[in-house]
Short mmCIF file of C-alpha atoms in Angstrom, two decimals:
data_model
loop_
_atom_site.label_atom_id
_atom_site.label_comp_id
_atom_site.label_asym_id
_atom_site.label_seq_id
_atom_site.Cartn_x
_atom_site.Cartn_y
_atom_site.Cartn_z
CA UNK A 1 -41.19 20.02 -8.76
CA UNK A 2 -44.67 21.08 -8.43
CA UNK A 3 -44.86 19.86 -4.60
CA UNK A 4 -45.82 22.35 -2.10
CA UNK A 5 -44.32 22.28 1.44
CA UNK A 6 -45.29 23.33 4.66
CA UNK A 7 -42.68 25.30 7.25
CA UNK A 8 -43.40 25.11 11.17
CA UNK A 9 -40.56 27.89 11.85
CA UNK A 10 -40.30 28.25 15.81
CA UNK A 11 -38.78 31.06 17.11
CA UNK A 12 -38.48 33.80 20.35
CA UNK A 13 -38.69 36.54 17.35
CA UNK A 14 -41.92 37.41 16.16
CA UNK A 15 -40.66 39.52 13.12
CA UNK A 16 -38.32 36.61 11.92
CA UNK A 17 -41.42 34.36 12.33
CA UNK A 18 -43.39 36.82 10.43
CA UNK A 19 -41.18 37.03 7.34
CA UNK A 20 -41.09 32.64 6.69
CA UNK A 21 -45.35 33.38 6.76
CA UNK A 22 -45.51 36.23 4.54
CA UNK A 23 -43.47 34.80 2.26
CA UNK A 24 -45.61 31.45 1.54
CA UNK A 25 -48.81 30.88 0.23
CA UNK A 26 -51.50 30.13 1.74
CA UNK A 27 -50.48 26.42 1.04
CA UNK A 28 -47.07 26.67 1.53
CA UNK A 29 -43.92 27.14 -0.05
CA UNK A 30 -44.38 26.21 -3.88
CA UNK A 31 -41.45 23.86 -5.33
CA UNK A 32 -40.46 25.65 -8.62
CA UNK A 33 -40.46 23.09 -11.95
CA UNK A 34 -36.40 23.71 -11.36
CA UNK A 35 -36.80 22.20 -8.57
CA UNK A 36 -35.67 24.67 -6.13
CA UNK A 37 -37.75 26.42 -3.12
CA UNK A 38 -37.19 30.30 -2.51
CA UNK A 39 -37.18 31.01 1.49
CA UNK A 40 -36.07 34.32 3.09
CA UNK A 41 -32.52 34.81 4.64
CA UNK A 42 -31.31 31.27 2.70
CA UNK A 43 -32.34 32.58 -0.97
CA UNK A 44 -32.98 29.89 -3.88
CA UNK A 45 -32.41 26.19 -2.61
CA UNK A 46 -32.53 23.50 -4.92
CA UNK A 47 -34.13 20.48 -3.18
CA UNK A 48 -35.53 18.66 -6.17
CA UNK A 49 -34.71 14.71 -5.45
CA UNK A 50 -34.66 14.94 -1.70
CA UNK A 51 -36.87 13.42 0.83
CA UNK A 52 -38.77 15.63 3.32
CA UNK A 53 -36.22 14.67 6.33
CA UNK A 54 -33.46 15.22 3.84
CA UNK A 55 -34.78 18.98 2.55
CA UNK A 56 -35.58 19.57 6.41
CA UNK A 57 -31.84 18.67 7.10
CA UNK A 58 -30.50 20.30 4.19
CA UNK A 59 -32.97 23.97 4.58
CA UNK A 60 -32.37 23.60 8.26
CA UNK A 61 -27.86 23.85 7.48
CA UNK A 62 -28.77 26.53 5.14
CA UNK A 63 -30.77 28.42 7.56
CA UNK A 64 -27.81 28.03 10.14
CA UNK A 65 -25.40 30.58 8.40
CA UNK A 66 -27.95 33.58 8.94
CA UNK A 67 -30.05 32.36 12.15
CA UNK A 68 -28.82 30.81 15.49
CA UNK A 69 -30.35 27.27 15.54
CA UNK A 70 -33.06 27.88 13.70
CA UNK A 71 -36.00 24.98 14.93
CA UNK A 72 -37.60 24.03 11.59
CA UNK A 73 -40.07 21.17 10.47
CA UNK A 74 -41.06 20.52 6.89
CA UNK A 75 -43.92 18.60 5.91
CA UNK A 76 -45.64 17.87 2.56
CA UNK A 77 -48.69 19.60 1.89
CA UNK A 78 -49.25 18.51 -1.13
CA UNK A 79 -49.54 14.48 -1.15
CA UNK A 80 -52.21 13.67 -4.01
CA UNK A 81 -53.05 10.42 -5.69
CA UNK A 82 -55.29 9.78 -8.74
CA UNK A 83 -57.75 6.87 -8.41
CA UNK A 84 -59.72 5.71 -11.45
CA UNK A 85 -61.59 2.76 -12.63
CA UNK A 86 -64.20 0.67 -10.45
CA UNK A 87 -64.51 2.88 -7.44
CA UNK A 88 -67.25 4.30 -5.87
CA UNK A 89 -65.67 7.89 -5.87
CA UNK A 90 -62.68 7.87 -8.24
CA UNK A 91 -60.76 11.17 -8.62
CA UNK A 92 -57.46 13.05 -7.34
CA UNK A 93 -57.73 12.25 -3.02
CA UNK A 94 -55.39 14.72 -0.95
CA UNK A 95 -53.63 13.63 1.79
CA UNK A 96 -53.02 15.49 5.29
CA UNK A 97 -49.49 14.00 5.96
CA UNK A 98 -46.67 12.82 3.61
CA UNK A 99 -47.43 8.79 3.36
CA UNK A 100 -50.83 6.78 2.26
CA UNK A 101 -50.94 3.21 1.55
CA UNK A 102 -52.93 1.95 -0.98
CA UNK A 103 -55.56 0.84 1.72
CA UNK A 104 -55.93 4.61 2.85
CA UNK A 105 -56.37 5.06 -0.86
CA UNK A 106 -58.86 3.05 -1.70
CA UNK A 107 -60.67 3.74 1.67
CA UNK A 108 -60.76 7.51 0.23
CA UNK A 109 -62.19 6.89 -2.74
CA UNK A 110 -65.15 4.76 -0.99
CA UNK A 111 -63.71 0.93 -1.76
CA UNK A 112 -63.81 -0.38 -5.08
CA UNK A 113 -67.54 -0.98 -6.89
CA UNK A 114 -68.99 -4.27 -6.78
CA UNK A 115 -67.48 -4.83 -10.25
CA UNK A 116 -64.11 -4.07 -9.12
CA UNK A 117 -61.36 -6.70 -9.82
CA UNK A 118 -59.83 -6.74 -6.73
CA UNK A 119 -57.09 -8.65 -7.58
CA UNK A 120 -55.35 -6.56 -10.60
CA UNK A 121 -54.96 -3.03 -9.51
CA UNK A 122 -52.59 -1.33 -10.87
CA UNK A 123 -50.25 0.95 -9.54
CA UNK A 124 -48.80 3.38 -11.98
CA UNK A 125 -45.74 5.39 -10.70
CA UNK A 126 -43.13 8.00 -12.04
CA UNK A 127 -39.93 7.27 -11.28
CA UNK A 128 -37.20 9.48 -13.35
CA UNK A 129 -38.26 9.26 -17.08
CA UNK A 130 -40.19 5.89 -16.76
CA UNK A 131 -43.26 4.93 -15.83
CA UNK A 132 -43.41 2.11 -13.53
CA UNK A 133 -46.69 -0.51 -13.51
CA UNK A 134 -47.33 -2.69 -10.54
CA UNK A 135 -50.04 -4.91 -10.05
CA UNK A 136 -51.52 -5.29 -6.55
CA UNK A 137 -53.96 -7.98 -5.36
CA UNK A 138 -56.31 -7.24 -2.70
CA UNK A 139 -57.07 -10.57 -1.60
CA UNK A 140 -53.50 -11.07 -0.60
CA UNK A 141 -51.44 -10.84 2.25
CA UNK A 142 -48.35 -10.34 0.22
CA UNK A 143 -50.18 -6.56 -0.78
CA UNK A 144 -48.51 -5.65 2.63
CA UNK A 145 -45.11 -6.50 1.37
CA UNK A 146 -45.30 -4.87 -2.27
CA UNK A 147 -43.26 -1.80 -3.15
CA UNK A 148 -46.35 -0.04 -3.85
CA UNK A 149 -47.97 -0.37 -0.46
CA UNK A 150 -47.05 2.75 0.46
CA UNK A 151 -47.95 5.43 -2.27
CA UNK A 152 -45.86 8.45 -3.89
CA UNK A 153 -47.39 12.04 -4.36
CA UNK A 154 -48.77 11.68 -7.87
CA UNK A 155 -49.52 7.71 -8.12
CA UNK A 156 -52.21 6.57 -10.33
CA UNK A 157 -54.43 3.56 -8.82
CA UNK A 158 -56.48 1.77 -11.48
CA UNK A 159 -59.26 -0.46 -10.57
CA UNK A 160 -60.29 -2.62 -13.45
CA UNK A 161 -63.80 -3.94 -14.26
CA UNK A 162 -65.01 -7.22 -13.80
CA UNK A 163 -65.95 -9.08 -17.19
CA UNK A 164 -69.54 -9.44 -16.11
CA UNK A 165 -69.71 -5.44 -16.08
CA UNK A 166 -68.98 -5.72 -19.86
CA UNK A 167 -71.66 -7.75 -20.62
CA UNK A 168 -74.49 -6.19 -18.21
CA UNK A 169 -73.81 -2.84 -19.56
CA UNK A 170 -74.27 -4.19 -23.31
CA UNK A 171 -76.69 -6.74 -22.26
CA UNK A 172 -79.43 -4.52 -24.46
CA UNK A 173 -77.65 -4.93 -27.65
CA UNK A 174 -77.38 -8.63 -27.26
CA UNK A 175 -80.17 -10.63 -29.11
CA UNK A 176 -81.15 -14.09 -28.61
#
């Protein structure tokens, strides 16, 4: 719910064509909070759960009961992650395609600060009701083989401060 996907429709007919573009945004086509996607000739699909090759599949079987093999990619248009903490440009980061790993991440946001803790960042995911918490380290080459390498639309990266960041910002109130 929420995610917005993209349609390249291919097709000899320009007025068939026509319809799949005047009926999305200028995004996309918006995934209702039902999860289901509204597209001409195929109605209401629900598609909440599925993976992009798996709603292109499933849209794509739909389609075939009211156009002749219909050519149809989907793509995710709207692939964001929130980075916060130590970075030097923390925010929500959009992404062009449908997969980021945490190194693209992190590269968006500028790298972490000089205070960053590079080896406790966490990785905060939604998966069903739960939130999930995983704790990455940098300086590792087992980052490569962590669950979290490659990122979800809506992950939260956390960068945490360095102790020494603590102190130098309150360094003032300290007296000797």
């Amino acid at each position: 719910a929420g995610d917005v996907l993209g349609f390249k429709f291919n097709t000899t007919s320009a007025e068939l064509a026509n319809e799949f573009k005047t009926a999305a945004s200028a995004d996309g086509y918006l995934v209702n909070e039902n999860g289901t996607l509204f597209l001409p000739y195929a109605g209401s699909l629900t598609i909440s759960g599925l993976t992009i090759k798996e709603s292109e599949a499933f849209i794509k079987k739909e389609l075939e009961k009211y156009i002749v093999n219909p050519q149809l990619e989907v793509t995710l248009n709207s692939f964001r992650i929130t980075i916060l903490g130590e970075v030097r440009s923390p925010g929500i980061k959009m992404s062009p395609g449908d997969r980021m790993t945490i190194i693209d991440a992190l590269s968006l946001s500028g790298d972490l600060g000089i205070d960053g803790k590079r080896n406790n960042i966490k990785v905060i995911r939604q998966v069903g009701d739960k939130k999930t918490v995983t704790f990455m380290d940098m300086s590792s080459i087992d980052v490569f083989k962590s669950d979290a390498y490659y990122l979800k639309s809506n992950d939260i990266i956390y960068v945490e401060s360095l102790p020494k960041k603590s102190f130098k910002e309150n360094l003032v109130y300290i007296s000797i």
